[in-house]
Amino acid sequence: MSASFLTQHVLVLNRLWQAVNVCSVRRALTLVFEGHAQVVFATEEGNFQTFSFNDWKDFSQQAPHPESIATVSFRIRIPRVILLLAFDRLPRKEVKFTRHNIFERDKNTCQYCGRVFDRKDLNLDHVIPRDRGGPTTWENIVCSCIECNTRKANRTPQEAGMRLIRKPKRPKWRPFVQISFGAVVHDSWKHFIDLAYWNVELGEEVE
């Protein structure tokens, strides 16, 4: 099988036809083969058909396509959208409070001097220090470079004569379509991601 095809992205719908995830072609074909999902295919008329693994295999033989992978005995077209048969939940409508997501929110930028740094050169700073009652929350944690963090020390920005470039806030629940997967979103996804949402849960928990 073509390794490049197997690692490409497939949109995953729950059984209510709502976009809930993205997986690899390898994982999608496994789910379809095991009977946990069906392939969703858009016809030229704009309708959607679903296929079991055997039906999709037969369809692939009838309509050869360049985006296909070869097994020992047959070729099968790679799916672009699959429908889970026993999952109806949507992701939780919040962005998880993680170190990664704080860096994402602040765009790897020190919130005091405004310069962009590699993440290894950034700290997470409590705007109001913890020993002064400052909570570990979205609204009190910002990215800070080592120099600014050292200058601020165990003080508030006002006490240190420093200013935040923007007030820290909890990130908004973001539309699925705005999330970058490092790859081009396939045309067949567009119908499903216009109203879909994605819960970003990445990175290390903030202590």
Tab-separated table of C-alpha atoms in Angstrom:
chain	number	residue	atom	x	y	z
A	1	MET	CA	0.000	0.000	0.000
A	2	SER	CA	1.091	3.556	-0.626
A	3	ALA	CA	2.369	4.980	2.647
A	4	SER	CA	1.657	8.541	1.511
A	5	PHE	CA	-2.027	7.758	0.920
A	6	LEU	CA	-2.358	5.845	4.196
A	7	THR	CA	-1.297	8.849	6.267
A	8	GLN	CA	-3.609	11.349	4.572
A	9	HIS	CA	-6.563	12.787	6.490
A	10	VAL	CA	-10.130	11.504	6.544
A	11	LEU	CA	-13.023	13.436	8.065
A	12	VAL	CA	-14.945	11.460	10.700
A	13	LEU	CA	-18.695	12.026	11.190
A	14	ASN	CA	-20.730	10.736	14.111
A	15	ARG	CA	-23.921	8.813	13.379
A	16	LEU	CA	-25.829	12.131	13.310
A	17	TRP	CA	-23.616	13.214	10.390
A	18	GLN	CA	-21.781	15.817	12.477
A	19	ALA	CA	-18.005	16.250	12.016
A	20	VAL	CA	-16.242	15.156	15.203
A	21	ASN	CA	-12.707	14.153	14.286
A	22	VAL	CA	-10.019	13.580	11.690
A	23	CYS	CA	-8.108	10.316	11.312
A	24	SER	CA	-5.675	8.732	8.876
A	25	VAL	CA	-6.729	6.738	5.810
A	26	ARG	CA	-5.237	3.654	7.488
A	27	ARG	CA	-7.448	4.139	10.577
A	28	ALA	CA	-10.522	4.943	8.450
A	29	LEU	CA	-10.175	1.769	6.371
A	30	THR	CA	-9.716	-0.270	9.548
A	31	LEU	CA	-12.922	1.172	11.043
A	32	VAL	CA	-14.844	0.486	7.839
A	33	PHE	CA	-13.401	-3.033	7.513
A	34	GLU	CA	-14.346	-3.850	11.121
A	35	GLY	CA	-17.900	-2.624	10.553
A	36	HIS	CA	-17.648	0.366	12.905
A	37	ALA	CA	-18.015	2.916	10.100
A	38	GLN	CA	-19.118	3.377	6.500
A	39	VAL	CA	-17.563	5.381	3.692
A	40	VAL	CA	-19.483	8.536	2.738
A	41	PHE	CA	-19.341	9.420	-0.946
A	42	ALA	CA	-20.774	12.527	-2.643
A	43	THR	CA	-22.461	11.822	-5.978
A	44	GLU	CA	-22.381	14.205	-8.924
A	45	GLU	CA	-25.988	15.130	-8.067
A	46	GLY	CA	-24.869	16.383	-4.664
A	47	ASN	CA	-26.324	13.489	-2.703
A	48	PHE	CA	-24.421	11.307	-0.248
A	49	GLN	CA	-24.151	7.538	-0.399
A	50	THR	CA	-22.757	5.259	2.297
A	51	PHE	CA	-20.757	2.114	1.612
A	52	SER	CA	-19.756	-0.860	3.703
A	53	PHE	CA	-16.218	-2.161	3.180
A	54	ASN	CA	-17.260	-4.763	0.583
A	55	ASP	CA	-19.531	-2.307	-1.207
A	56	TRP	CA	-16.724	0.278	-1.277
A	57	LYS	CA	-14.310	-2.339	-2.595
A	58	ASP	CA	-16.760	-3.231	-5.383
A	59	PHE	CA	-17.359	0.440	-6.176
A	60	SER	CA	-13.583	0.963	-6.374
A	61	GLN	CA	-13.311	-1.783	-9.017
A	62	GLN	CA	-16.175	-0.344	-11.066
A	63	ALA	CA	-14.842	3.223	-10.980
A	64	PRO	CA	-11.013	3.148	-10.896
A	65	HIS	CA	-9.514	6.276	-9.400
A	66	PRO	CA	-5.923	7.598	-9.112
A	67	GLU	CA	-6.383	8.004	-5.343
A	68	SER	CA	-6.377	4.269	-4.723
A	69	ILE	CA	-4.176	1.867	-2.796
A	70	ALA	CA	-3.284	-1.669	-3.752
A	71	THR	CA	-3.611	-4.735	-1.559
A	72	VAL	CA	-2.385	-8.208	-2.518
A	73	SER	CA	-5.612	-9.015	-4.383
A	74	PHE	CA	-7.396	-5.747	-5.173
A	75	ARG	CA	-7.222	-1.969	-5.351
A	76	ILE	CA	-9.419	0.203	-3.154
A	77	ARG	CA	-10.120	3.907	-3.395
A	78	ILE	CA	-9.115	5.932	-0.353
A	79	PRO	CA	-12.101	7.368	1.556
A	80	ARG	CA	-12.291	11.080	2.314
A	81	VAL	CA	-15.231	11.005	4.749
A	82	ILE	CA	-16.455	8.188	6.993
A	83	LEU	CA	-19.578	7.853	9.138
A	84	LEU	CA	-19.363	6.189	12.556
A	85	LEU	CA	-22.259	3.818	13.164
A	86	ALA	CA	-22.466	3.965	16.979
A	87	PHE	CA	-21.211	7.375	18.097
A	88	ASP	CA	-23.484	10.393	18.477
A	89	ARG	CA	-21.566	12.734	20.780
A	90	LEU	CA	-19.906	16.014	19.845
A	91	PRO	CA	-16.637	17.150	21.402
A	92	ARG	CA	-16.960	19.291	24.522
A	93	LYS	CA	-17.422	22.917	23.577
A	94	GLU	CA	-14.327	24.299	25.227
A	95	VAL	CA	-10.635	24.628	24.580
A	96	LYS	CA	-8.700	22.564	27.101
A	97	PHE	CA	-6.500	24.506	29.521
A	98	THR	CA	-3.071	23.230	28.503
A	99	ARG	CA	0.427	24.578	28.111
A	100	HIS	CA	0.212	24.029	24.345
A	101	ASN	CA	-3.024	25.959	24.039
A	102	ILE	CA	-1.703	28.915	26.048
A	103	PHE	CA	1.210	29.126	23.600
A	104	GLU	CA	-1.323	28.901	20.754
A	105	ARG	CA	-3.502	31.639	22.212
A	106	ASP	CA	-0.522	33.967	22.735
A	107	LYS	CA	1.064	32.998	19.383
A	108	ASN	CA	4.439	32.203	21.028
A	109	THR	CA	4.729	35.893	21.853
A	110	CYS	CA	5.940	37.360	25.137
A	111	GLN	CA	2.943	39.271	26.454
A	112	TYR	CA	5.200	41.917	28.003
A	113	CYS	CA	7.756	42.820	25.324
A	114	GLY	CA	5.794	41.611	22.282
A	115	ARG	CA	8.624	39.559	20.778
A	116	VAL	CA	8.103	36.101	19.284
A	117	PHE	CA	10.229	33.248	20.695
A	118	ASP	CA	10.727	29.522	20.331
A	119	ARG	CA	8.595	27.789	22.931
A	120	LYS	CA	11.681	26.531	24.744
A	121	ASP	CA	12.566	30.175	25.439
A	122	LEU	CA	9.159	31.062	26.893
A	123	ASN	CA	7.764	30.665	30.391
A	124	LEU	CA	4.200	30.730	31.640
A	125	ASP	CA	3.751	33.673	33.973
A	126	HIS	CA	1.064	34.321	36.572
A	127	VAL	CA	0.086	37.966	35.956
A	128	ILE	CA	-0.932	38.262	39.603
A	129	PRO	CA	1.613	36.061	41.435
A	130	ARG	CA	0.344	32.857	42.999
A	131	ASP	CA	1.457	33.810	46.496
A	132	ARG	CA	-0.614	36.992	46.104
A	133	GLY	CA	-3.727	34.953	45.384
A	134	GLY	CA	-3.371	34.855	41.617
A	135	PRO	CA	-5.233	31.827	40.186
A	136	THR	CA	-3.928	29.417	37.550
A	137	THR	CA	-6.549	30.273	34.939
A	138	TRP	CA	-6.770	31.452	31.342
A	139	GLU	CA	-7.274	34.998	32.607
A	140	ASN	CA	-4.127	35.046	34.779
A	141	ILE	CA	-1.567	33.041	32.752
A	142	VAL	CA	0.451	34.505	29.880
A	143	CYS	CA	3.532	33.643	27.836
A	144	SER	CA	6.610	35.505	29.036
A	145	CYS	CA	10.197	35.483	27.797
A	146	ILE	CA	12.915	34.682	30.320
A	147	GLU	CA	14.167	38.264	30.400
A	148	CYS	CA	10.722	39.749	31.117
A	149	ASN	CA	9.895	36.968	33.553
A	150	THR	CA	13.086	37.696	35.500
A	151	ARG	CA	12.418	41.437	35.453
A	152	LYS	CA	8.834	41.043	36.660
A	153	ALA	CA	9.853	38.549	39.365
A	154	ASN	CA	7.247	38.064	42.094
A	155	ARG	CA	5.389	41.310	41.356
A	156	THR	CA	2.342	42.490	39.469
A	157	PRO	CA	3.009	44.135	36.095
A	158	GLN	CA	2.138	47.520	37.601
A	159	GLU	CA	4.615	47.058	40.447
A	160	ALA	CA	7.324	46.071	37.941
A	161	GLY	CA	6.556	49.019	35.649
A	162	MET	CA	5.468	46.637	32.875
A	163	ARG	CA	2.359	46.414	30.710
A	164	LEU	CA	0.619	43.493	29.073
A	165	ILE	CA	0.281	43.841	25.309
A	166	ARG	CA	-3.214	42.311	25.582
A	167	LYS	CA	-5.499	41.166	28.358
A	168	PRO	CA	-5.436	37.369	28.748
A	169	LYS	CA	-8.773	35.694	28.048
A	170	ARG	CA	-10.226	32.231	27.751
A	171	PRO	CA	-10.048	31.246	24.058
A	172	LYS	CA	-13.351	31.025	22.258
A	173	TRP	CA	-14.754	27.734	21.038
A	174	ARG	CA	-13.357	27.660	17.511
A	175	PRO	CA	-14.992	26.407	14.299
A	176	PHE	CA	-13.599	23.142	13.031
A	177	VAL	CA	-12.869	24.706	9.639
A	178	GLN	CA	-10.431	27.196	11.193
A	179	ILE	CA	-8.151	24.523	12.625
A	180	SER	CA	-5.027	23.843	10.590
A	181	PHE	CA	-4.261	20.164	10.005
A	182	GLY	CA	-1.068	20.853	8.092
A	183	ALA	CA	-2.832	19.720	4.957
A	184	VAL	CA	-5.363	21.022	2.442
A	185	VAL	CA	-8.951	20.404	3.506
A	186	HIS	CA	-10.536	18.099	0.954
A	187	ASP	CA	-13.450	19.451	-1.109
A	188	SER	CA	-15.713	16.650	0.104
A	189	TRP	CA	-15.358	17.916	3.697
A	190	LYS	CA	-16.834	21.352	3.048
A	191	HIS	CA	-20.466	20.360	3.405
A	192	PHE	CA	-19.817	18.910	6.849
A	193	ILE	CA	-17.388	21.395	8.397
A	194	ASP	CA	-19.292	24.613	7.754
A	195	LEU	CA	-21.254	24.099	10.985
A	196	ALA	CA	-18.911	21.702	12.750
A	197	TYR	CA	-16.726	22.441	15.728
A	198	TRP	CA	-13.461	21.048	17.029
A	199	ASN	CA	-12.243	20.690	20.580
A	200	VAL	CA	-8.491	21.268	20.750
A	201	GLU	CA	-7.040	19.049	23.460
A	202	LEU	CA	-3.296	18.989	22.991
A	203	GLY	CA	-0.163	19.395	25.036
A	204	GLU	CA	0.800	19.132	28.640
A	205	GLU	CA	-1.513	20.120	31.470
A	206	VAL	CA	-0.616	23.333	33.248
A	207	GLU	CA	0.376	22.556	36.808
